[in-house]
CSV table of C-alpha atoms in Angstrom, one decimal:
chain,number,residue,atom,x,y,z
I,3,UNK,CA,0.0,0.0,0.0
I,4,UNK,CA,1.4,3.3,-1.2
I,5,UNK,CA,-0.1,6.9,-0.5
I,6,UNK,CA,0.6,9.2,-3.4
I,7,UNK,CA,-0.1,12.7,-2.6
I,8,UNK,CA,-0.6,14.9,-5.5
I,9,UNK,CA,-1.3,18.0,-3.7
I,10,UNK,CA,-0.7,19.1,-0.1
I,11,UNK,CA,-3.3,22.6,0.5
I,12,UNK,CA,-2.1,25.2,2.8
I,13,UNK,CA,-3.8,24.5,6.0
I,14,UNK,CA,-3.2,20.7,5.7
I,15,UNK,CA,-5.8,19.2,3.4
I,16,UNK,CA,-4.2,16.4,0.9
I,17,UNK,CA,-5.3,15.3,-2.4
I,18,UNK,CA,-3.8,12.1,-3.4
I,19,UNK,CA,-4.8,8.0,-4.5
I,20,UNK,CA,-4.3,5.2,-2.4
I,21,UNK,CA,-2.5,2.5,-4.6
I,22,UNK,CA,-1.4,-1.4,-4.2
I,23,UNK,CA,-4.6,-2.3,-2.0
I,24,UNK,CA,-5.4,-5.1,-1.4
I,25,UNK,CA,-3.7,-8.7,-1.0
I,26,UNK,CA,-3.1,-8.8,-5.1
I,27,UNK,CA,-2.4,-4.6,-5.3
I,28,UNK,CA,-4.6,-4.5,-8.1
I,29,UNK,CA,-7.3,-2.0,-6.1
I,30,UNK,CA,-6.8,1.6,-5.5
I,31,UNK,CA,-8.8,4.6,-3.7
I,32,UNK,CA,-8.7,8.5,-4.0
I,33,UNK,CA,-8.0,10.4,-0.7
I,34,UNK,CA,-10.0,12.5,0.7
I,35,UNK,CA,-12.8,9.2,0.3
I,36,UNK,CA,-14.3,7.1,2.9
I,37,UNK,CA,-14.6,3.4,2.8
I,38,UNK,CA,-18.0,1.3,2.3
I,39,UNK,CA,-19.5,1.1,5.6
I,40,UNK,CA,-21.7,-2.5,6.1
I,41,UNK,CA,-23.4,-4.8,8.8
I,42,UNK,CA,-21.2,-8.2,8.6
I,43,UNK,CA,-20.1,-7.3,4.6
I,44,UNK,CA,-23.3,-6.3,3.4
I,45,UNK,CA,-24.8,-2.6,2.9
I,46,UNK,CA,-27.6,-2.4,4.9
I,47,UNK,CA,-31.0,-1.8,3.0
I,48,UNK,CA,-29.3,-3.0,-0.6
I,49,UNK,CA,-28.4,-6.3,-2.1
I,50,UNK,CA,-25.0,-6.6,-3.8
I,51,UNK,CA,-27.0,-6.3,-7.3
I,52,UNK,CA,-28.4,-3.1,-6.5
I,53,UNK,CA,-25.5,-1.8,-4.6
I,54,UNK,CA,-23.2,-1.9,-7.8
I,55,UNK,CA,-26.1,-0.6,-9.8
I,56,UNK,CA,-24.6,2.5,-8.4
I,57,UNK,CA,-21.5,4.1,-9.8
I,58,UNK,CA,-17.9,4.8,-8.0
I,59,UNK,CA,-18.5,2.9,-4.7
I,60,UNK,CA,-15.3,2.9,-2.7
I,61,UNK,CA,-12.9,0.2,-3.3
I,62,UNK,CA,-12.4,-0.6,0.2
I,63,UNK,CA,-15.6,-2.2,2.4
I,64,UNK,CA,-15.4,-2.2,6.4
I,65,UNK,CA,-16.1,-5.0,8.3
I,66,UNK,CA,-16.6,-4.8,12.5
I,67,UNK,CA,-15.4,-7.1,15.0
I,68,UNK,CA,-18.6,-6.1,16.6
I,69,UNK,CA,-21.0,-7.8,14.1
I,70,UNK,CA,-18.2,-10.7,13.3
I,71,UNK,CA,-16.6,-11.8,16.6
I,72,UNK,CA,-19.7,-14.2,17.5
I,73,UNK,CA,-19.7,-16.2,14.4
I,74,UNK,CA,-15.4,-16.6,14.6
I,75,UNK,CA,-16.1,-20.3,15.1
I,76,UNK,CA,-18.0,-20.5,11.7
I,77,UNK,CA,-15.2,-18.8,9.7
I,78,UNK,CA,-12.3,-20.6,11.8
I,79,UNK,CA,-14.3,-24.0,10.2
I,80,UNK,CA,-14.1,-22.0,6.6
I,81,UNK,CA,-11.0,-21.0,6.2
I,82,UNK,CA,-10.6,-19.0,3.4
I,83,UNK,CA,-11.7,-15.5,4.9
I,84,UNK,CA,-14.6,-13.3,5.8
I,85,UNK,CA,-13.8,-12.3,1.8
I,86,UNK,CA,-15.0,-15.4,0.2
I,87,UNK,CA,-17.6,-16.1,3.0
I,88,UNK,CA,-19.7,-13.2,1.9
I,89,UNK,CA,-19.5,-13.6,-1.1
I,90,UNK,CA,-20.1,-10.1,-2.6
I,91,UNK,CA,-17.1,-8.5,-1.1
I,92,UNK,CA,-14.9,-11.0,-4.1
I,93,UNK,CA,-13.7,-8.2,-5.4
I,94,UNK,CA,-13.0,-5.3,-2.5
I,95,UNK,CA,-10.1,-4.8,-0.3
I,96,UNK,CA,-11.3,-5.7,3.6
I,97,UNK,CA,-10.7,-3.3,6.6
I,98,UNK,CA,-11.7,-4.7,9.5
I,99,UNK,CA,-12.7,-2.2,12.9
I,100,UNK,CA,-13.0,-2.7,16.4
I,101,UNK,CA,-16.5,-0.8,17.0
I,102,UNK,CA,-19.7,-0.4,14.3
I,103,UNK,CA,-19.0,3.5,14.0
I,104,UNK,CA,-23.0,3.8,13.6
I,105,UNK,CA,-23.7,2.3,17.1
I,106,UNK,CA,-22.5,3.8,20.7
I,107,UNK,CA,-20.7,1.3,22.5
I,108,UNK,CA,-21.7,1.0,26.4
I,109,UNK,CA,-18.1,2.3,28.8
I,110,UNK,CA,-16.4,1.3,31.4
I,111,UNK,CA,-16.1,-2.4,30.0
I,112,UNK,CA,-11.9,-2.1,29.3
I,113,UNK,CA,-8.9,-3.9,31.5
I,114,UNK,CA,-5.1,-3.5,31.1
I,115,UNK,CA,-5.9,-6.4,29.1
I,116,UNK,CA,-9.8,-7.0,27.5
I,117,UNK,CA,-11.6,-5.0,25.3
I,118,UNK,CA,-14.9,-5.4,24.7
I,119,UNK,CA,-17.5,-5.3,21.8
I,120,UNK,CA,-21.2,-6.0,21.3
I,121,UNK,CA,-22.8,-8.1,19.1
I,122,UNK,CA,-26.2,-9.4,18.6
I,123,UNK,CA,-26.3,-11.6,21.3
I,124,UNK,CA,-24.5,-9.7,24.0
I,125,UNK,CA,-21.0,-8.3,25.1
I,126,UNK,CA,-17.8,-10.7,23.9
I,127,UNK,CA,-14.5,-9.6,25.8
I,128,UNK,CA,-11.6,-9.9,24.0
I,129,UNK,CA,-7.8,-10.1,24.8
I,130,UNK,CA,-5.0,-9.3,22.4
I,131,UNK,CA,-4.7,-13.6,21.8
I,132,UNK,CA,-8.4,-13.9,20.9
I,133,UNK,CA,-8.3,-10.8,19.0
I,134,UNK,CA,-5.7,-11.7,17.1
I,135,UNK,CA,-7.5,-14.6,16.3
I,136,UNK,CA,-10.6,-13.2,14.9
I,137,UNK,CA,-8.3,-11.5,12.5
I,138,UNK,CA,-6.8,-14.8,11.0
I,139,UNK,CA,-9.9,-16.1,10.7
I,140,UNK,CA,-11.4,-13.4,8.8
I,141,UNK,CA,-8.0,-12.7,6.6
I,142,UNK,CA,-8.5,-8.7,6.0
I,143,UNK,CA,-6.5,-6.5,3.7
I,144,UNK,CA,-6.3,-3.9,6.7
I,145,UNK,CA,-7.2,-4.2,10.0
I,146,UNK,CA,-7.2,-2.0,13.3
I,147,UNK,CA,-5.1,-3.0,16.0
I,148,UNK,CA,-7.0,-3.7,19.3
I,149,UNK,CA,-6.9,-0.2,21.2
I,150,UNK,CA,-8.8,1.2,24.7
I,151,UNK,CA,-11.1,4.3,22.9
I,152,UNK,CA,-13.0,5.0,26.0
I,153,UNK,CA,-11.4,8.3,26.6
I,154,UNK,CA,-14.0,9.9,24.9
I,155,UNK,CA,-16.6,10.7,27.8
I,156,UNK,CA,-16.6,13.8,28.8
I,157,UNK,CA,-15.4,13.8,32.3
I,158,UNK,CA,-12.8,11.5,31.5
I,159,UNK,CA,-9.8,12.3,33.6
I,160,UNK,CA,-6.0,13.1,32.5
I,161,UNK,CA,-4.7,10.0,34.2
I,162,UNK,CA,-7.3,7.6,32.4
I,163,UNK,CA,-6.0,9.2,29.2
I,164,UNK,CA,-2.9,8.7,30.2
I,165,UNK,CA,-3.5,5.0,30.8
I,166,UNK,CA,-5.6,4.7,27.7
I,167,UNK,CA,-2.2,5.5,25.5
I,168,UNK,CA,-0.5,3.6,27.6
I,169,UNK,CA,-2.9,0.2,27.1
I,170,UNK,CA,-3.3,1.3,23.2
I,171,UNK,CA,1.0,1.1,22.5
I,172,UNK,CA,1.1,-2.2,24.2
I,173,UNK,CA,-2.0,-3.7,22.1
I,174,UNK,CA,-0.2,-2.5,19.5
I,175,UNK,CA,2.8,-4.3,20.3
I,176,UNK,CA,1.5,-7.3,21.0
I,177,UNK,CA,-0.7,-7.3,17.7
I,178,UNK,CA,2.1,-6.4,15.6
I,179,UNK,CA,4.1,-9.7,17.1
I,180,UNK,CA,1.1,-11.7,16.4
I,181,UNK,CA,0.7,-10.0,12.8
I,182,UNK,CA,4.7,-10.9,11.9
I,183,UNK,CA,4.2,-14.7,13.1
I,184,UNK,CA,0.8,-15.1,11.0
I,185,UNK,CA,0.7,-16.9,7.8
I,186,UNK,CA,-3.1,-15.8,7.3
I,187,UNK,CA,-2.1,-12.1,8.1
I,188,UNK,CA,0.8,-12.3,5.3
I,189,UNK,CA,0.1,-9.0,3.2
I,190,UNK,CA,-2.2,-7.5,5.2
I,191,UNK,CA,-1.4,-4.4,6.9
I,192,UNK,CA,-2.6,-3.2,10.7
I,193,UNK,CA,-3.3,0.6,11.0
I,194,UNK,CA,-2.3,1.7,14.6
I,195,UNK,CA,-4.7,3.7,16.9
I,196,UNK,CA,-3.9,7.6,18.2
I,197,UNK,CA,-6.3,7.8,21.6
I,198,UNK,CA,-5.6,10.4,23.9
I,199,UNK,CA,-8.9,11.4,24.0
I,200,UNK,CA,-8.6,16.1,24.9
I,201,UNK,CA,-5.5,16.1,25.9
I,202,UNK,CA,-3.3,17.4,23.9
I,203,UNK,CA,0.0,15.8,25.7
I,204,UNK,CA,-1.4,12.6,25.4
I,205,UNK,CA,-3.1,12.9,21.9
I,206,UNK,CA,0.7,14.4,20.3
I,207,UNK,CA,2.5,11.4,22.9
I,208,UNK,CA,-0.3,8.6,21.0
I,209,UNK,CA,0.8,9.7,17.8
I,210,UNK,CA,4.7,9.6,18.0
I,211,UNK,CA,5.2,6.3,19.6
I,212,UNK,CA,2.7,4.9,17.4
I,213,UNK,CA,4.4,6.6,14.3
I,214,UNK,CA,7.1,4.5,15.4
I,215,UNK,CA,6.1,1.2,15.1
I,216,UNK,CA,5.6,-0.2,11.3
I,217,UNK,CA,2.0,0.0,10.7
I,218,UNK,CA,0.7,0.8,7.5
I,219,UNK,CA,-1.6,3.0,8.7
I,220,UNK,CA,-3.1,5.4,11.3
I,221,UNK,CA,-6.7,5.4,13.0
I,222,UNK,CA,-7.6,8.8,15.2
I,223,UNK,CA,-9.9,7.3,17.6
I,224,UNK,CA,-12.1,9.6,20.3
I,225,UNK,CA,-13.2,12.2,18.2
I,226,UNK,CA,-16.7,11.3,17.6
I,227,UNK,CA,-19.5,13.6,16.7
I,228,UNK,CA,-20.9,14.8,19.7
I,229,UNK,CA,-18.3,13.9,21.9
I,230,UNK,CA,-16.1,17.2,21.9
I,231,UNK,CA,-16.5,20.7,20.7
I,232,UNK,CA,-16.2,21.4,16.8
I,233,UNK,CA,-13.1,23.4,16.9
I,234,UNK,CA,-11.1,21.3,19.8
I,235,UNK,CA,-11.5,18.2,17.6
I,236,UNK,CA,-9.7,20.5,14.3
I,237,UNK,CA,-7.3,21.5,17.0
I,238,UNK,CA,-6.5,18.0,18.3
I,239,UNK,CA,-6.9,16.0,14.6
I,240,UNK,CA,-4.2,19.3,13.5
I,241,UNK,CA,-1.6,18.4,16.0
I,242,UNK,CA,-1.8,14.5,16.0
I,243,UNK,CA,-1.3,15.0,12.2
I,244,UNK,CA,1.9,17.2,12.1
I,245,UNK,CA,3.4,14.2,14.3
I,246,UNK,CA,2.4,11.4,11.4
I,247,UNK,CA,4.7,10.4,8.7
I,248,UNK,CA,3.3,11.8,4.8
I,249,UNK,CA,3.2,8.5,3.2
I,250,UNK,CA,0.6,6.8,5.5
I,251,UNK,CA,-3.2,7.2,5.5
I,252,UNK,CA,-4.9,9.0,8.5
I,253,UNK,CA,-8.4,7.5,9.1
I,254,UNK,CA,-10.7,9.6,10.9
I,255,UNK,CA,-13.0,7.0,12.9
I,256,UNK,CA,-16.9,8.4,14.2
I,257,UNK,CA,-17.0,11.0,12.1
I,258,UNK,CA,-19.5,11.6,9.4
I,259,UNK,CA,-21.4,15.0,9.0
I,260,UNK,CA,-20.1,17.0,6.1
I,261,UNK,CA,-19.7,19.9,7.5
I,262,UNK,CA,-17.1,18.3,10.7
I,263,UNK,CA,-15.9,16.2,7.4
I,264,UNK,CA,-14.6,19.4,5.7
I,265,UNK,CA,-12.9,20.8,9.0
I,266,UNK,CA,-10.8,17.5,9.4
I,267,UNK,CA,-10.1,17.1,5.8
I,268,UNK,CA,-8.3,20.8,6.2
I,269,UNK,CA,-6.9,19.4,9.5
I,270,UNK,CA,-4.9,16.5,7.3
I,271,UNK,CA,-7.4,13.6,7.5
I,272,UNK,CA,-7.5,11.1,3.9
I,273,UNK,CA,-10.2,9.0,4.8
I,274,UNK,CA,-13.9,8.6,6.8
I,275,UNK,CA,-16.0,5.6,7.8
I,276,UNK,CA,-19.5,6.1,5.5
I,277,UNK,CA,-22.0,5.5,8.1
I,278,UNK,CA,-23.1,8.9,7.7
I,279,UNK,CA,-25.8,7.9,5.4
I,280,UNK,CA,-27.1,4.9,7.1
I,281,UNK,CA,-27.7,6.8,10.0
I,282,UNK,CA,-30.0,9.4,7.8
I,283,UNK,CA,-31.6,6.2,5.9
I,284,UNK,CA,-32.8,4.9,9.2
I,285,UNK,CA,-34.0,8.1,10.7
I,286,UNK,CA,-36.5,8.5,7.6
I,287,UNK,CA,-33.8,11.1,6.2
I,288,UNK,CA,-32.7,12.3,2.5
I,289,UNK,CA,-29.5,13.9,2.2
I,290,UNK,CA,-30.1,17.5,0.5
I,291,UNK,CA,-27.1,19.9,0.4
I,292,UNK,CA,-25.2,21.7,-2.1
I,293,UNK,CA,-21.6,20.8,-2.9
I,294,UNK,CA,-20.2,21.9,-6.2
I,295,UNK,CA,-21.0,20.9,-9.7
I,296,UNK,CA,-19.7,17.6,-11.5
I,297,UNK,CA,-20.4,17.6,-15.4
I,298,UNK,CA,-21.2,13.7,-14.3
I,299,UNK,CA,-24.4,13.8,-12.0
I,300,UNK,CA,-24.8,10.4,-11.1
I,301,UNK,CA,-21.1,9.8,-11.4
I,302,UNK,CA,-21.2,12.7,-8.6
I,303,UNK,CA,-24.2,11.4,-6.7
I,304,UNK,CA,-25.7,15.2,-7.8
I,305,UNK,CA,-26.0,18.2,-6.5
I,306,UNK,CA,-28.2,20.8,-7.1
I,307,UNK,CA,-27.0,23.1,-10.0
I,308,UNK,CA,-26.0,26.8,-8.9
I,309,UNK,CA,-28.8,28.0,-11.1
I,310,UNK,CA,-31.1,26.3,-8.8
I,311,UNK,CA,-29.3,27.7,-6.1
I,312,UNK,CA,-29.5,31.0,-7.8
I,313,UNK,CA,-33.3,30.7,-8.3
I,314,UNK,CA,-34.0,29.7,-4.8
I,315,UNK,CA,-31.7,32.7,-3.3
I,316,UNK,CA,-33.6,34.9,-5.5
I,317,UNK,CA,-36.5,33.8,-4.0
I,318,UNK,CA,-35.7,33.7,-0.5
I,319,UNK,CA,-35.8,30.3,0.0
I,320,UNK,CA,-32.5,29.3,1.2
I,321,UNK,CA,-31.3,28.9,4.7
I,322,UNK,CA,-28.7,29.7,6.6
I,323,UNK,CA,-26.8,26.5,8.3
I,324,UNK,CA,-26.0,27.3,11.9
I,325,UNK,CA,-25.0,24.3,14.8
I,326,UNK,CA,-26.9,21.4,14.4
I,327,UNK,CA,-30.1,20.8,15.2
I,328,UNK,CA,-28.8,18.3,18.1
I,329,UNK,CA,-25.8,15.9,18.4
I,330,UNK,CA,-26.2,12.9,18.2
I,331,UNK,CA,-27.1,9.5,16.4
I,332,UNK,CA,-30.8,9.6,16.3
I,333,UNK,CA,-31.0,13.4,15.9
I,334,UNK,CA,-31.9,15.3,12.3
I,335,UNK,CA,-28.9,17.4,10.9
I,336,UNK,CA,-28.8,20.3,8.5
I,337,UNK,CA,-27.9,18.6,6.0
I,338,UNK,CA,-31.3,15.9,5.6
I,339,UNK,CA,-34.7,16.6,5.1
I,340,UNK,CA,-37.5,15.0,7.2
I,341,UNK,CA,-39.4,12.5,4.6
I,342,UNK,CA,-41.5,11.4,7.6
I,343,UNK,CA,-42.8,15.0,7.5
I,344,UNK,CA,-46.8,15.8,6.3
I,345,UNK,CA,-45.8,18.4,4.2
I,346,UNK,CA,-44.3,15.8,1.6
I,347,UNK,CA,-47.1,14.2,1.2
I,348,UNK,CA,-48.2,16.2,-2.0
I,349,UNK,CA,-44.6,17.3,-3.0
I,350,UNK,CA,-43.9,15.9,-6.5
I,351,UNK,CA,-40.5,16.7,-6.5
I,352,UNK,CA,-37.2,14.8,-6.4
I,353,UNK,CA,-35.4,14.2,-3.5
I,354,UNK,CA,-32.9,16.7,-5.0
I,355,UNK,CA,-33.5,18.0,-8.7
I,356,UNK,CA,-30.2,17.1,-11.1
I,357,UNK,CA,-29.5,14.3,-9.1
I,358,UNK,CA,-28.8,11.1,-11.5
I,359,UNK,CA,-29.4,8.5,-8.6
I,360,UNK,CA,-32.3,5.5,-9.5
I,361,UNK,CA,-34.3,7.3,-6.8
I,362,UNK,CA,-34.2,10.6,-8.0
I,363,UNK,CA,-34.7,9.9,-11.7
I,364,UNK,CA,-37.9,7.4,-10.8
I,365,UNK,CA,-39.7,8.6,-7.5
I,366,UNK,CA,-40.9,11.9,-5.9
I,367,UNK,CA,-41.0,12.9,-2.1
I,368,UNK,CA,-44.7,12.1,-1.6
I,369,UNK,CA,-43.8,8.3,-2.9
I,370,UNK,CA,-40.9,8.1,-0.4
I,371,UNK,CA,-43.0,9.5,2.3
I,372,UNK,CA,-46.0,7.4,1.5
I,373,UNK,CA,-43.3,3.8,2.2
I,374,UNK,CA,-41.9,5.6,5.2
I,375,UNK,CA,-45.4,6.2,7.0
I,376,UNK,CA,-46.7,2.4,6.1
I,377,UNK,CA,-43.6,1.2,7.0
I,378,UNK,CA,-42.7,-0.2,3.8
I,379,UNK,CA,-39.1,-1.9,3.5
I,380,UNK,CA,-38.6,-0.1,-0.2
I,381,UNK,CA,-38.0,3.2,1.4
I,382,UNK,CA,-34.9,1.9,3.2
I,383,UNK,CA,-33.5,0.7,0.0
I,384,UNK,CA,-34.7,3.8,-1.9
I,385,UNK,CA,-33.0,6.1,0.5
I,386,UNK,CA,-29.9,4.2,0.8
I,387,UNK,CA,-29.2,4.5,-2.7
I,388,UNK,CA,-30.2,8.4,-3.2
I,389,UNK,CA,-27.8,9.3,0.7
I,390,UNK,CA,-24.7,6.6,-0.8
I,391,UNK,CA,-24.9,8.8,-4.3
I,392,UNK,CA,-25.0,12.2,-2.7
I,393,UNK,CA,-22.0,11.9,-0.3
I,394,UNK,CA,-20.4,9.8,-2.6
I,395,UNK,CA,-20.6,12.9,-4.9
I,396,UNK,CA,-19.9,14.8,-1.6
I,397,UNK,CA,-16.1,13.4,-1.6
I,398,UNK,CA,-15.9,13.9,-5.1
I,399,UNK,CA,-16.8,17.4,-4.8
I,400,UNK,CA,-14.2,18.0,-2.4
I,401,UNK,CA,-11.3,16.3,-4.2
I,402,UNK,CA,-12.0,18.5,-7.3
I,403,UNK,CA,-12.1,21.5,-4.9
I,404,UNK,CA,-8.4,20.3,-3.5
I,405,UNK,CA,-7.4,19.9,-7.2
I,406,UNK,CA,-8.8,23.3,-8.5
I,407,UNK,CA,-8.4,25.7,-5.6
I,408,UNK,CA,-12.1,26.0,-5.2
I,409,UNK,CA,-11.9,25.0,-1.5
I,410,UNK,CA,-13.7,28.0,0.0
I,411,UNK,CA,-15.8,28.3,-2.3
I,412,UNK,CA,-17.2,24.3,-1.5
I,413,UNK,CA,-17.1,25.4,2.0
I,414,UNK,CA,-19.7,28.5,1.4
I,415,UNK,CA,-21.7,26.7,-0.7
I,416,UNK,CA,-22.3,23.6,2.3
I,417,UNK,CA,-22.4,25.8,5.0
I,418,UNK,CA,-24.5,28.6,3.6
I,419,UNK,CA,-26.5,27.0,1.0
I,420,UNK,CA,-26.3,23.3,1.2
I,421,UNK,CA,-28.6,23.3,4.8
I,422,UNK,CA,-31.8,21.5,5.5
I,423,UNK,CA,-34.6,22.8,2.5
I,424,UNK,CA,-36.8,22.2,5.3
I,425,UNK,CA,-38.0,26.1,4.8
I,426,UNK,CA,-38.5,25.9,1.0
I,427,UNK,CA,-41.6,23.9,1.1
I,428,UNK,CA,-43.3,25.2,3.7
């Protein structure tokens, strides 16, 4: 695996592809992306058929421990992989997670030498050995090493962080042993973890000593949204990057929104976990915002064009974006509109006019609204493919912004513009 960086923007934001993925190298992915977030390999809402009816999906699908440590026994028996055992990820490179980035995990369930996940049927503790384990038996192109993350509370205090880096470097080491003595794990590369959750000390301390171990990656855990202010995480994410070496990846973990996407990006993250639009699918959500134009809609997942956006200034009808409506997993952001919402009922409309998605070009508002309020399983599938295409074309947006100095000009178009539409059909 080989980061080359094509452009480096003042400020910190890198524009570059991600080459040799994968155990064959034949598999690459442009930076800033995200990867293809999944329950145990499969998108939720869409079958593999429909999922590559949609253009430019990532080339690199996340697995979590947390939906795959229960059924290790199965895929010990199998042998070949959690690859060839779901059978639609063939042709993908594999990063496998601790923690399902679209779930809160409960705290206060970590020893100097367990971690724990959750999966269907309960909590499953896990020491370095068994962890270890799961990741031979499921044979991924990347994995994360086993790390403590529960620095992220609030009231978490200094000496917990402390001993959260601490726990986090020796995981580390023991993976990396483990990794170096594993036939299955031959090729595969193990991204450490930067904790250290707001302090500074400990977060610039996380990334050094883990720079220093030969890991092919980097995950910058603890920054979740909702878990710290806006402009301490950009602080934090800016200083853990200066410590981290150029030619590795930085992957931003619990972060989704596009508006705390942008600020990292700038801060010197490459890559997100999608989740983001799951998390809108399930809470009866489209994504709606502006990002600039792409002379390839779908390609793009579509935006609306700036005449639209011209129109509907002219007309008074767009709205300013402030903080967001609340943190949180279940809450409505900015950036969505409520299909759940009566005043859809008789809208006609597409989701979001341009856009080239299957949903936009074939169904109106009122239709998704209609499946949402009988509880009809098409919506999910519906909205799933219009919110994959839009921040899709979200990240493509961006990375022609990096390449064409158009940066600010993306920024006042998401942050001004791009908001909820909640306003123009009342």
């Amino acid at each position: 695996m080989k980061l080359e960086l094509s452009r480096v923007v003042q400020g910190g934001a890198r524009l570059g592809v991600l080459k040799g993925l994968g155990r064959r190298g034949q598999h690459s992915l442009d930076v800033p992306g995200c990867l293809l977030y999944t329950h145990f390999g499969t998108v939720p809402h869409l079958t593999q058929d429909t999922l590559h009816a949609i253009s430019s999906i990532p080339s690199v699908t996340q697995v979590t421990l947390s939906h795959v440590a229960e059924h290790q026994e199965v895929l010990e028996e199998f042998k070949d992989g959690f690859r060839r055992f779901a059978a639609g990820l063939h042709d993908t490179v594999v990063y496998c997670s601790l923690h399902d980035p679209a779930t809160p995990c409960p705290a206060g369930h970590t020893t100097n030498k367990t971690v724990s996940v959750w999966g269907s049927g309960g909590r499953i503790e896990l020491t370095a050995a068994k962890f270890m384990a799961l990741q031979r038996s499921i044979q991924p192109d990347w994995y994360q090493s086993m790390a403590d993350g529960e620095t992220w509370l609030n009231n978490t205090s200094r000496k917990r962080v402390r001993k959260s880096v601490d726990r986090t470097l020796a995981h580390l080491d023991e993976c990396l042993l483990a990794h170096k003595n594993s036939q299955e794990l031959e090729g595969a590369e193990i991204f450490g973890v930067v904790e250290g959750g707001d302090v500074l000390e400990e977060r610039v301390r996380s990334a050094r000593e883990t720079a220093k171990r030969p890991v092919g990656g980097f995950c910058l855990d603890g920054f979740q949204t909702g878990s710290m202010d806006g402009a301490l995480r950009t602080q934090l994410v800016t200083a853990v990057t200066k410590e981290l070496p150029e030619d590795k990846p930085r992957l931003l973990q619990g972060v989704g929104r596009p508006d705390e996407v942008l600020a990292c990006v700038g801060a010197g993250v490459d890559l997100f976990e999608a989740f983001f639009p799951f998390l809108v699918t399930e809470r009866g959500g489209a994504l709606c915002f502006s990002f600039d134009i792409c002379p390839d809609p779908e390609r793009a997942g579509s935006a609306p064009g700036a005449e639209v956006d011209e129109e509907r200034e002219a007309a008074g009808e767009t709205q300013q974006k402030g903080d967001p409506i609340e943190d949180g997993q279940t809450q409505m952001t900015p950036f969505e509109i409520n299909l759940k919402e009566t005043r859809y009922r008789e809208d006609f409309g597409a989701l979001v006019e341009g856009c080239g998605c299957y949903c936009c070009r074939n169904h109106t508002r009122a239709y998704l609204h209609h499946l949402l309020v009988t509880n009809e399983l098409l919506a999910g599938v519906l909205l799933m493919i219009h919110n994959t295409c839009h921040y899709q074309g979200f990240f493509w947006a961006l990375r022609e912004a990096l390449a064409t100095d158009t940066l600010p000009l993306l920024r006042r178009r998401l942050l001004s513009k791009g908001g909820s539409p909640e306003g123009r059909n009342k």
